[in-house]
CSV table of C-alpha atoms in Angstrom, one decimal:
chain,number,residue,atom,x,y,z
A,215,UNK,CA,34.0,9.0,2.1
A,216,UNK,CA,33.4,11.4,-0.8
A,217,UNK,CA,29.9,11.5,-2.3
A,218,UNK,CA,29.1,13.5,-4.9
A,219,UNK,CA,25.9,15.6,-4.8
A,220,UNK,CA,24.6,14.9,-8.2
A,221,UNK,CA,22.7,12.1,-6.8
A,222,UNK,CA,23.1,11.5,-3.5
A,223,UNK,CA,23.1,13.5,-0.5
A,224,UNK,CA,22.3,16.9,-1.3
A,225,UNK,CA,23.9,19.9,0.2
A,226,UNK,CA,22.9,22.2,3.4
A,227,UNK,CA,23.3,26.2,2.4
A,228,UNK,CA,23.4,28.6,4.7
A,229,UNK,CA,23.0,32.0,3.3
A,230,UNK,CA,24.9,34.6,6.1
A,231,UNK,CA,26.7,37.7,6.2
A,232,UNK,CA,28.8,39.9,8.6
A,233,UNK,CA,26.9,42.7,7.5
A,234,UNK,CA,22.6,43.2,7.9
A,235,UNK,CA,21.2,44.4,4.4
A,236,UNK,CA,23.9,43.3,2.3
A,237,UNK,CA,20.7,41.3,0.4
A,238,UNK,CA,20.4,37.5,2.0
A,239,UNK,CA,17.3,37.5,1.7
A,240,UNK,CA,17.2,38.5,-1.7
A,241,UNK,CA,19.7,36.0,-2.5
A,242,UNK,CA,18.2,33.1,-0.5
A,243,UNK,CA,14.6,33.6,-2.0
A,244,UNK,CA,15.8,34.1,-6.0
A,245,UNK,CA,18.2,30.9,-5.5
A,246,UNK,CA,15.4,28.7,-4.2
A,247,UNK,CA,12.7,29.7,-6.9
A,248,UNK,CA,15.8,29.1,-9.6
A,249,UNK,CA,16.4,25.9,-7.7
A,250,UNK,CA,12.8,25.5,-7.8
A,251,UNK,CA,12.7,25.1,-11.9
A,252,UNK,CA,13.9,22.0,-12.1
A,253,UNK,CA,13.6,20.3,-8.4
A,254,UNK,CA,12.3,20.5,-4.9
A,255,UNK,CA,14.0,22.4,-2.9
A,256,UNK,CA,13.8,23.5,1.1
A,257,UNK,CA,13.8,27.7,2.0
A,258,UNK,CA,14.2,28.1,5.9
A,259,UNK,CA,14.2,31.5,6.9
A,260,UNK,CA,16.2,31.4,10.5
A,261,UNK,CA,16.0,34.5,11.1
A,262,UNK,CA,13.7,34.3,13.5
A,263,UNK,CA,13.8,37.8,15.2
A,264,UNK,CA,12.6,39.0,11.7
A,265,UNK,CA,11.6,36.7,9.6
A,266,UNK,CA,11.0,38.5,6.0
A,267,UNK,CA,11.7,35.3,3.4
A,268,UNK,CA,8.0,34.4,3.4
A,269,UNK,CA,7.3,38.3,1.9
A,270,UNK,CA,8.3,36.8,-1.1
A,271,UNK,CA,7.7,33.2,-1.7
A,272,UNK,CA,3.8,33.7,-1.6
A,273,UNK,CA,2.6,30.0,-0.4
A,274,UNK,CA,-0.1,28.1,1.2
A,275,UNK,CA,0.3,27.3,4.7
A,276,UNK,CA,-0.2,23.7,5.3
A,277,UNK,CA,1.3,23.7,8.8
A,278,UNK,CA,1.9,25.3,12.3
A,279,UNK,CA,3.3,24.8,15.1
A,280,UNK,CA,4.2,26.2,18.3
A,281,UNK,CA,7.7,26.1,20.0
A,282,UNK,CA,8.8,25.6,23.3
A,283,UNK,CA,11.6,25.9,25.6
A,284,UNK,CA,12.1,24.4,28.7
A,285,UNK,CA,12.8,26.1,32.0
A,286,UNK,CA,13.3,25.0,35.5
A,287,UNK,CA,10.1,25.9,37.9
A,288,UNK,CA,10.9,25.7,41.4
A,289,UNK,CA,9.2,23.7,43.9
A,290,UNK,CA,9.2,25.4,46.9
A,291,UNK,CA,8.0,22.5,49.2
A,292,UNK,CA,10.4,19.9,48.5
A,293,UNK,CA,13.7,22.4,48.0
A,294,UNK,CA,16.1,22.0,51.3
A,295,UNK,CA,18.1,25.4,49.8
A,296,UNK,CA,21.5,24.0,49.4
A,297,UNK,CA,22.3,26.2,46.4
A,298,UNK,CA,23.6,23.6,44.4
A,299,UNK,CA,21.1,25.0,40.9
A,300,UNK,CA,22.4,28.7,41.6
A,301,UNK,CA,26.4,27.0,41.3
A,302,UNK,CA,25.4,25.0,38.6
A,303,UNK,CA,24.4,27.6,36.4
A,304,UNK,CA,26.6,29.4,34.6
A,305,UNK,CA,24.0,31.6,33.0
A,306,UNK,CA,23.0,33.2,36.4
A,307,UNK,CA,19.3,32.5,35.3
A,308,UNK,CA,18.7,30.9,39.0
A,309,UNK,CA,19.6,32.7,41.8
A,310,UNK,CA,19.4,31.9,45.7
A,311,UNK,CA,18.1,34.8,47.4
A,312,UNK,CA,17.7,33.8,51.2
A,313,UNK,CA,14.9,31.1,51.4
A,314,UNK,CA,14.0,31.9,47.6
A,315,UNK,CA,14.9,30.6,44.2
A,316,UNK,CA,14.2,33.2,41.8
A,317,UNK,CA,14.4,31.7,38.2
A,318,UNK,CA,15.1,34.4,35.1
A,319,UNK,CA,13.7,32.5,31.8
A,320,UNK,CA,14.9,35.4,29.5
A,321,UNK,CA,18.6,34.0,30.6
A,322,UNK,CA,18.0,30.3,30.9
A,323,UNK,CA,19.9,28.4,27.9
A,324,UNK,CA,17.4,24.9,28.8
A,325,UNK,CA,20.7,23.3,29.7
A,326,UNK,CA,19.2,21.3,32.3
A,327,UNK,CA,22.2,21.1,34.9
A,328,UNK,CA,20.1,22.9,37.8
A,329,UNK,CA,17.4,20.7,37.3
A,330,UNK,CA,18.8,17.1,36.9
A,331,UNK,CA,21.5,18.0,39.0
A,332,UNK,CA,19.2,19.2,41.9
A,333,UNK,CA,19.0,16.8,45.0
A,334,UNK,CA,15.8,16.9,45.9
A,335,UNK,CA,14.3,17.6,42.3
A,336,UNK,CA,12.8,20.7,43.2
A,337,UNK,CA,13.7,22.3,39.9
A,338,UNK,CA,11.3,20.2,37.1
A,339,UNK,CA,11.9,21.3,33.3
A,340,UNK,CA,8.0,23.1,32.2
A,341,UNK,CA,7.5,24.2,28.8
A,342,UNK,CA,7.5,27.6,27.8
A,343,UNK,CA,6.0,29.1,24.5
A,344,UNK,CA,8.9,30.6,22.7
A,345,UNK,CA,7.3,31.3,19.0
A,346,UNK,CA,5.8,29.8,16.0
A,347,UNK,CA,6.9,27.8,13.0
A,348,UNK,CA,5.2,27.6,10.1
A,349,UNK,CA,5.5,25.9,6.9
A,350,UNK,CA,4.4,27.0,3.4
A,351,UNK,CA,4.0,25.3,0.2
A,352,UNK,CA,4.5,26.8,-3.9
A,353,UNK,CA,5.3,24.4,-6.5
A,354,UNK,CA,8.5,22.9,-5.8
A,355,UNK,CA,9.4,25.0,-3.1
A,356,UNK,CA,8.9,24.5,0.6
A,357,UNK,CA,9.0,27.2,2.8
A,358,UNK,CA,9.7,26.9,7.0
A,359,UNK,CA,9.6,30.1,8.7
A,360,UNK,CA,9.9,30.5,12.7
A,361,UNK,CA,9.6,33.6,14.4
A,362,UNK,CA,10.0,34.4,17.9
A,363,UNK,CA,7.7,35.9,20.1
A,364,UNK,CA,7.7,39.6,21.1
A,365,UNK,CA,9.5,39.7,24.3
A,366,UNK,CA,11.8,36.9,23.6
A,367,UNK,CA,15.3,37.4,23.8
A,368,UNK,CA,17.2,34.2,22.7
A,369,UNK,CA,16.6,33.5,19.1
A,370,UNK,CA,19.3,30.1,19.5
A,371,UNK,CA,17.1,28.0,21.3
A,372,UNK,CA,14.3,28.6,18.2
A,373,UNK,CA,16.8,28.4,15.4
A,374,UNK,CA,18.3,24.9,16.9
A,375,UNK,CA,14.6,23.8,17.1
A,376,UNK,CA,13.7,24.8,13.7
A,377,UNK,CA,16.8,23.0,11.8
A,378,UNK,CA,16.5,20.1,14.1
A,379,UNK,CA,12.6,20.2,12.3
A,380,UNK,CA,14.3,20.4,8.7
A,381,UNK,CA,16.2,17.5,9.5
A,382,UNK,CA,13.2,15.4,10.6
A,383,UNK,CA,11.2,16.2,8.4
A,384,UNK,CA,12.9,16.6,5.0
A,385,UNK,CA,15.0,13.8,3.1
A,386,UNK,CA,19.5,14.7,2.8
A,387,UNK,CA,18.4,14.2,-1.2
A,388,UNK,CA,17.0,17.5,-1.1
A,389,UNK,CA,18.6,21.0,-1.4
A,390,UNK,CA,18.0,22.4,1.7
A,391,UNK,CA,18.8,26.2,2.0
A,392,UNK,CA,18.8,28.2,5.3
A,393,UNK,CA,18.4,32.4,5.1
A,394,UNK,CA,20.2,32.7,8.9
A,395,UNK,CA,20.6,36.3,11.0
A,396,UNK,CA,22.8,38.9,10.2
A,397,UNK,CA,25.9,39.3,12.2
A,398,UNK,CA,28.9,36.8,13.9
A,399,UNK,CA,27.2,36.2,17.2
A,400,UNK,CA,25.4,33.0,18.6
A,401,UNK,CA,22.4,33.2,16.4
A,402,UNK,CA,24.5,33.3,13.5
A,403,UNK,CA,26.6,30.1,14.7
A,404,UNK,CA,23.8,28.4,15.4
A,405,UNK,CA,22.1,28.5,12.1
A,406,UNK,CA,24.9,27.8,10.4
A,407,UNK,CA,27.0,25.3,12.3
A,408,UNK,CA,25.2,22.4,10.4
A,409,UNK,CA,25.2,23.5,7.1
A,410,UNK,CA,27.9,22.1,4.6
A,411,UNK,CA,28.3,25.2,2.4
A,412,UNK,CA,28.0,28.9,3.6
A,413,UNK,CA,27.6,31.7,1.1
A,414,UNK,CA,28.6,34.6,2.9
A,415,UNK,CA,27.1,38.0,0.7
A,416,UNK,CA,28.6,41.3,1.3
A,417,UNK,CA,28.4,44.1,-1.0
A,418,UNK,CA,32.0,45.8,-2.9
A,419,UNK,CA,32.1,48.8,0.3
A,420,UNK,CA,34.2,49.3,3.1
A,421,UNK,CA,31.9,48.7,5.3
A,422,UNK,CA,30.7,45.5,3.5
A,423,UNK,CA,34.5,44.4,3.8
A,424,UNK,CA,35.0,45.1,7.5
A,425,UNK,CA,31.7,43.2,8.3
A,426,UNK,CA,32.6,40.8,6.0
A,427,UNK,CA,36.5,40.1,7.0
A,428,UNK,CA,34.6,38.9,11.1
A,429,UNK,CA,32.2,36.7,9.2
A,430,UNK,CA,35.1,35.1,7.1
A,431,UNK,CA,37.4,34.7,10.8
A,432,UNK,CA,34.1,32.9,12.2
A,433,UNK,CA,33.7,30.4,9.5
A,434,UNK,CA,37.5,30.0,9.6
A,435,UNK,CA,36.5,29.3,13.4
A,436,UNK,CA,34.2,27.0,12.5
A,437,UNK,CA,36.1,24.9,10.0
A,438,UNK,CA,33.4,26.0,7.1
A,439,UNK,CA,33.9,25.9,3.4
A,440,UNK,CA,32.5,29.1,2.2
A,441,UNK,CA,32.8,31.2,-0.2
A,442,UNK,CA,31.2,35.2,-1.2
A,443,UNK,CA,28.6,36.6,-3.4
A,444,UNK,CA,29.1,40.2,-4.1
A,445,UNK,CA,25.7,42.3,-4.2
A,446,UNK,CA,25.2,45.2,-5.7
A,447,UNK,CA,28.5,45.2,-7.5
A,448,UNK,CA,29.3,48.3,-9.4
A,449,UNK,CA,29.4,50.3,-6.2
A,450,UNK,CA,31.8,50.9,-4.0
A,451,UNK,CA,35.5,49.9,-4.4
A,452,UNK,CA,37.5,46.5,-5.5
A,453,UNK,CA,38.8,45.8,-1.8
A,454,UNK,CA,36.4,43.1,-1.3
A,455,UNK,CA,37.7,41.4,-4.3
A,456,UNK,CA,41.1,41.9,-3.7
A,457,UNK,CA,40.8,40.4,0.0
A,458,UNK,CA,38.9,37.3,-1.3
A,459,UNK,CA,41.5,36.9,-4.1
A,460,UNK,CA,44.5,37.5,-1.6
A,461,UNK,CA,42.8,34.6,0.9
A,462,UNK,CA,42.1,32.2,-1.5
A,463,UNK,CA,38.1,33.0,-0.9
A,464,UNK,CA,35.8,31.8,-3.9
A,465,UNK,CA,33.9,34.4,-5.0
A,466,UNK,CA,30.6,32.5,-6.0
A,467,UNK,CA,28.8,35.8,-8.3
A,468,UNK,CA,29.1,38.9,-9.0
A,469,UNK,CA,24.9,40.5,-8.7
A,470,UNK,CA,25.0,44.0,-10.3
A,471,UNK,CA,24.0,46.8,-8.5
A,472,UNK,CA,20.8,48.3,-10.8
A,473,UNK,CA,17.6,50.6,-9.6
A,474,UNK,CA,15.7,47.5,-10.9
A,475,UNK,CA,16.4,45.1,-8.0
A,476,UNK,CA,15.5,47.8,-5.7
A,477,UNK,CA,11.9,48.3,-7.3
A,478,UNK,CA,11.3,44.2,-7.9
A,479,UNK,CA,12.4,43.8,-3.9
A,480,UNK,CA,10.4,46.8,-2.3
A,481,UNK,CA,7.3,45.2,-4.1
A,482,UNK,CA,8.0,41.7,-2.8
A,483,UNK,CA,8.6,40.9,-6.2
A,484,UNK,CA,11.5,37.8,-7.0
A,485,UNK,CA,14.1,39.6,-9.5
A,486,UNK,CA,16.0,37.4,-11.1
A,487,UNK,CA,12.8,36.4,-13.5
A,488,UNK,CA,12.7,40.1,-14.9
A,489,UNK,CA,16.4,40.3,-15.0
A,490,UNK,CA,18.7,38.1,-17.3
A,491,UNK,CA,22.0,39.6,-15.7
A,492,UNK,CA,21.3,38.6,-12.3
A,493,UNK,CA,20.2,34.9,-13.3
A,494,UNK,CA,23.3,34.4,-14.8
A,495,UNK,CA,24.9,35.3,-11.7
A,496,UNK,CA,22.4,32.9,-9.8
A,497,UNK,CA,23.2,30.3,-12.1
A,498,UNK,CA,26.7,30.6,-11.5
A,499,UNK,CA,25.8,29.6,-7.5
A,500,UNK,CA,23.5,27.5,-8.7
A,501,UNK,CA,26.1,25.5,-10.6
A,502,UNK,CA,28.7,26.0,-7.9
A,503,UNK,CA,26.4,24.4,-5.6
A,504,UNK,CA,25.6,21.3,-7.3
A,505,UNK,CA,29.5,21.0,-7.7
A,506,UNK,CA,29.9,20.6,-4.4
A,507,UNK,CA,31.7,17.5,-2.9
A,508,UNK,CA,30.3,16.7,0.6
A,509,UNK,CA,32.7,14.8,3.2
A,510,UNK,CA,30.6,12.7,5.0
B,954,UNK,CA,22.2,50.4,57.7
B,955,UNK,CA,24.7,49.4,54.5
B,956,UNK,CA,24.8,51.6,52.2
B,957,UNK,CA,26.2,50.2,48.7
B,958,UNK,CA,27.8,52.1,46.0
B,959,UNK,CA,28.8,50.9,42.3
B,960,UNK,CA,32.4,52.3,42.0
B,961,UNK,CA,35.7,52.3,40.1
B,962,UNK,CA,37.9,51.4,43.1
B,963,UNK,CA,38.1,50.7,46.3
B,964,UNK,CA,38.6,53.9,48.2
B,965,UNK,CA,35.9,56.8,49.9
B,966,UNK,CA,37.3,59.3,47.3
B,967,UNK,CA,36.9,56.7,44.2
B,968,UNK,CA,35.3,57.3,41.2
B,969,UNK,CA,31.6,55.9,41.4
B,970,UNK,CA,30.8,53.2,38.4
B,971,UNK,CA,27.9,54.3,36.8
B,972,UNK,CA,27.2,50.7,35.6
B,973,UNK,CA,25.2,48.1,37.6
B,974,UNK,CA,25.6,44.7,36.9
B,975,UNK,CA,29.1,45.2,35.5
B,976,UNK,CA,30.4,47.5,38.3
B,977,UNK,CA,34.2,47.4,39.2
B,978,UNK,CA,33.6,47.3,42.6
B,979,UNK,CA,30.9,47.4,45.2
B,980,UNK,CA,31.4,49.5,48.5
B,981,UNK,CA,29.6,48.9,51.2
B,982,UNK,CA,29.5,51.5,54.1
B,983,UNK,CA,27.7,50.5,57.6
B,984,UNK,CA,26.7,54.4,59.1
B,985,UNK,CA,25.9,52.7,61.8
B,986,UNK,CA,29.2,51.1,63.0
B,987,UNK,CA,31.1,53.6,60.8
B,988,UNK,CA,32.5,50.7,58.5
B,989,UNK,CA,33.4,50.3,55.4
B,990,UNK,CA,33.8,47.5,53.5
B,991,UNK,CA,34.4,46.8,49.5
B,992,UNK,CA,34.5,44.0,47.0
B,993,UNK,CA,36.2,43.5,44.2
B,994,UNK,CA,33.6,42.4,41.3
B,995,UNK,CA,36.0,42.5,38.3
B,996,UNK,CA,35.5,39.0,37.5
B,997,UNK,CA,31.9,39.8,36.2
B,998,UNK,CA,33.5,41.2,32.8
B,999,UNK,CA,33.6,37.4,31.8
B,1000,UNK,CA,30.5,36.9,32.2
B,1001,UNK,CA,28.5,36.9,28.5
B,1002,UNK,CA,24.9,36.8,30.3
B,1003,UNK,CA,23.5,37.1,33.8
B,1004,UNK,CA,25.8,40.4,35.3
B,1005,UNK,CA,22.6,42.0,36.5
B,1006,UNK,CA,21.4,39.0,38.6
B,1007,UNK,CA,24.5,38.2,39.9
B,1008,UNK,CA,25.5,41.6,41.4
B,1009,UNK,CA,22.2,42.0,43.0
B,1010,UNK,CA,22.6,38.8,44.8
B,1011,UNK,CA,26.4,40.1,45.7
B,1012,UNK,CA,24.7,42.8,47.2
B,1013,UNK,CA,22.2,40.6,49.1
B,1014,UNK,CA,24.9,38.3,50.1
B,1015,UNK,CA,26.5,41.8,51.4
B,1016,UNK,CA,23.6,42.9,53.2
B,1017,UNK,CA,23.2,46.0,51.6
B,1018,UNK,CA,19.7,48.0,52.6
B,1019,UNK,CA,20.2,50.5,50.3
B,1020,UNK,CA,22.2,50.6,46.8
B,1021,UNK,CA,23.3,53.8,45.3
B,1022,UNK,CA,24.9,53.3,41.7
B,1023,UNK,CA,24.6,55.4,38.2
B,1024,UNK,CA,22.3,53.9,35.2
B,1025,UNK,CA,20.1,52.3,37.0
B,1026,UNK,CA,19.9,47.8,37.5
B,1027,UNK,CA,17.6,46.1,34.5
B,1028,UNK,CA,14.9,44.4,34.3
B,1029,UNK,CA,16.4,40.8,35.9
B,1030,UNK,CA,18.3,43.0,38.3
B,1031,UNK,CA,15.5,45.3,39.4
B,1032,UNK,CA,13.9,41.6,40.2
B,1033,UNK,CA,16.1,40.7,42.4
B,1034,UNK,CA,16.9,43.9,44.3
B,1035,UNK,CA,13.2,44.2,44.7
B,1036,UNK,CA,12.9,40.8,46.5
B,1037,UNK,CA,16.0,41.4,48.2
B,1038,UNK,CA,14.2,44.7,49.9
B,1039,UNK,CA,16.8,47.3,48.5
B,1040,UNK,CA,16.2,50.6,48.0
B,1041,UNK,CA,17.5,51.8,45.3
B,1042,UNK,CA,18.8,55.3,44.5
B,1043,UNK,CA,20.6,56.3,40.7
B,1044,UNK,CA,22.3,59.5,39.0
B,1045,UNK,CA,25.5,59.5,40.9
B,1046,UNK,CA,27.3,57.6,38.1
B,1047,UNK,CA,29.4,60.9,37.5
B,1048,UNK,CA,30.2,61.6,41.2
B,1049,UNK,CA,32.9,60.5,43.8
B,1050,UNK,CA,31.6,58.0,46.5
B,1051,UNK,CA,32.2,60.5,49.0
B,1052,UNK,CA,29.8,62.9,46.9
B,1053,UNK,CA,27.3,60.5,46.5
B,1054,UNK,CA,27.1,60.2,49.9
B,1055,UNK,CA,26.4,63.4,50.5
B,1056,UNK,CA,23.7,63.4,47.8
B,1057,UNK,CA,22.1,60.7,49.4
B,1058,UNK,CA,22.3,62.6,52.5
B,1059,UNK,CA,20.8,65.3,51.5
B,1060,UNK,CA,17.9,63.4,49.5
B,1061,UNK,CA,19.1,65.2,46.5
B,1062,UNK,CA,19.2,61.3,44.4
B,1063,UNK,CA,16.7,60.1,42.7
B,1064,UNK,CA,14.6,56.6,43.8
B,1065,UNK,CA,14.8,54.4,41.1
């Protein structure tokens, strides 16, 4: 069934890119507050390794949590040793070593197999604090960050938990937009697996390009609809143009490159307020957007 | 005692593998019995997570006493070697096996 947006359901954004710094970010936090003018609208910043949305959407915190992750903790009293968990996991986060199990948390993926598939249920799930989410409030906007603890190395399990929040707590008639990692890895998948619109933003060099032609094959992957916003155009060459014409690729905007951005950003500042030229561009996306046709 | 080396192949005059968790092969001499053994740990290159642990416990499972490889294990290796009681000796990553040896030998490697 085809429903269209103006009404109903409203669409899931994930803001990505194959490149870091290509201005995600900046794009995620100007597109909310334009959202922002005339409805409510939902910012997640998934980038939980480093978070930096919240820099500039200034709210007031009205909630906090802290996330979990399970991992097996083994009980050594009631374990006969068979070494069924250490064959069950294909993470190599438990490992048999003589008369010891020796768990590794920093590679457990909270699958559960070693634990429910133990025989003598010597392996029980316990919580372990991964990070913190918190959720912010300005006008029409509301703001979820979650950022993982220092010493943390899987950002997936925290981004999972953090949509899975959005989705609980937040009604499908609300626009819903998720800032996600840089990159093509499983971060990146992860925060943007759900979504049912990806705006991949690269900027016009050939770097931008190259970085930009993996995140492109990993939507394709994914059996995404997407399409590119080009940052700081002006600079650089027209091959990221060219490629997204030659593929078929909507290009959503055009944002031109000027000093201005630069300054507005490295004060925290939104930009598109003091500049007309990029909120046209925004309001192309914008319009784009609420074009959208969701297959349910 | 076993001696275990990180190597590129399976022969006294191979290349040593300066890698840990993602060695080629492991080679195991017993200076005891004179004996040398190897294993092939190839597989580990499809392995996205876990190389580190999983060597270590191949050594374990090996009997190794003492491991002498290149870089050095990580964190989650070093874990498991420790517990396992190996002693572990790096900077050999550039040398034959049969050089290595002789470094050990002469306590010219350094204890990790």
């Amino acid at each position: 069934m085809i429903i269209n947006l103006r009404g109903y359901k409203k669409m899931k954004i994930a803001i990505a890119s194959g490149k870091g710094g290509t201005g995600k970010t900046t794009l995620s936090t100007n597109l909310t507050a334009l959202f922002a003018e005339t409805e409510n609208v939902v910012l997640t910043d998934l980038d939980v390794e480093e978070p930096n949305s919240g820099l500039f959407i200034n709210g007031i915190l009205i909630k906090e949590d802290i996330m979990y992750k399970m991992i097996p903790n083994w009980n050594e009293s009631t374990c006969s040793l068979c070494g069924a968990c250490q064959k069950n996991c294909n993470f190599h986060a438990v490992i048999q070593l003589g008369p010891q199990i020796l768990v590794f948390p920093e590679l457990c993926h909270s699958c559960y197999a070693c634990s429910e598939l133990c025989p003598t249920d010597s392996l029980p799930m316990i919580k372990q604090r991964m990070g913190q989410l918190k959720q912010f409030k300005k006008d029409k906007i509301t703001f979820v960050e979650s950022r993982l603890d220092v010493g943390q190395e899987q950002a997936v399990p925290l981004i999972g938990q953090t949509i899975e929040y959005i989705e609980k707590n937040f009604p499908s008639d609300i626009v819903r937009i998720f800032d996600s990692p840089p990159g093509t890895s499983c971060p990146v998948i992860e925060a943007t697996k759900d979504a049912n619109f990806i705006i991949l933003v690269t900027e016009p060099t050939p770097f931008g390009l190259h970085d930009m032609k993996l995140a492109v094959e990993t939507m394709k992957e994914l059996k995404k609809d997407f399409g590119v916003v080009v940052n700081r155009y002006g600079i650089g060459n027209d091959e990221v143009i060219d490629y997204c014409k030659e593929n078929n690729i909507p290009i959503l905007a055009k944002i031109p490159n000027t000093r201005k951005v630069a300054e507005l950003y490295s004060k925290g500042e939104l930009v598109y307020t003091e500049l007309p030229e990029v909120k046209l561009e925004l309001q192309k996306i914008k319009n784009y957007i609420l074009n959208l046709k969701i297959n349910n | 005692m076993k001696i275990a080396f990180t190597t590129k192949g399976a022969e006294w005059d191979s290349e040593m593998d300066p890698r840990f968790g993602r060695t080629e092969f492991i080679l195991v001499y017993d200076d005891e019995k004179d004996e040398f053994t190897s294993f092939d740990n190839r597989e580990i290159e499809n392995e996205a997570h876990g190389a580190g642990p999983k060597t270590s416990q191949k050594l374990f499972e090996l009997g190794a006493n003492v491991l002498i490889t290149g870089n050095g294990p990580g964190g989650n290796a070093s874990a498991v070697l420790e517990k396992a009681g190996i002693k572990i000796y790096i900077g050999a990553g550039q040398m034959s096996v049969k050089d290595a040896y002789e470094a050990y030998k002469n306590n010219s490697l350094k204890e990790f």
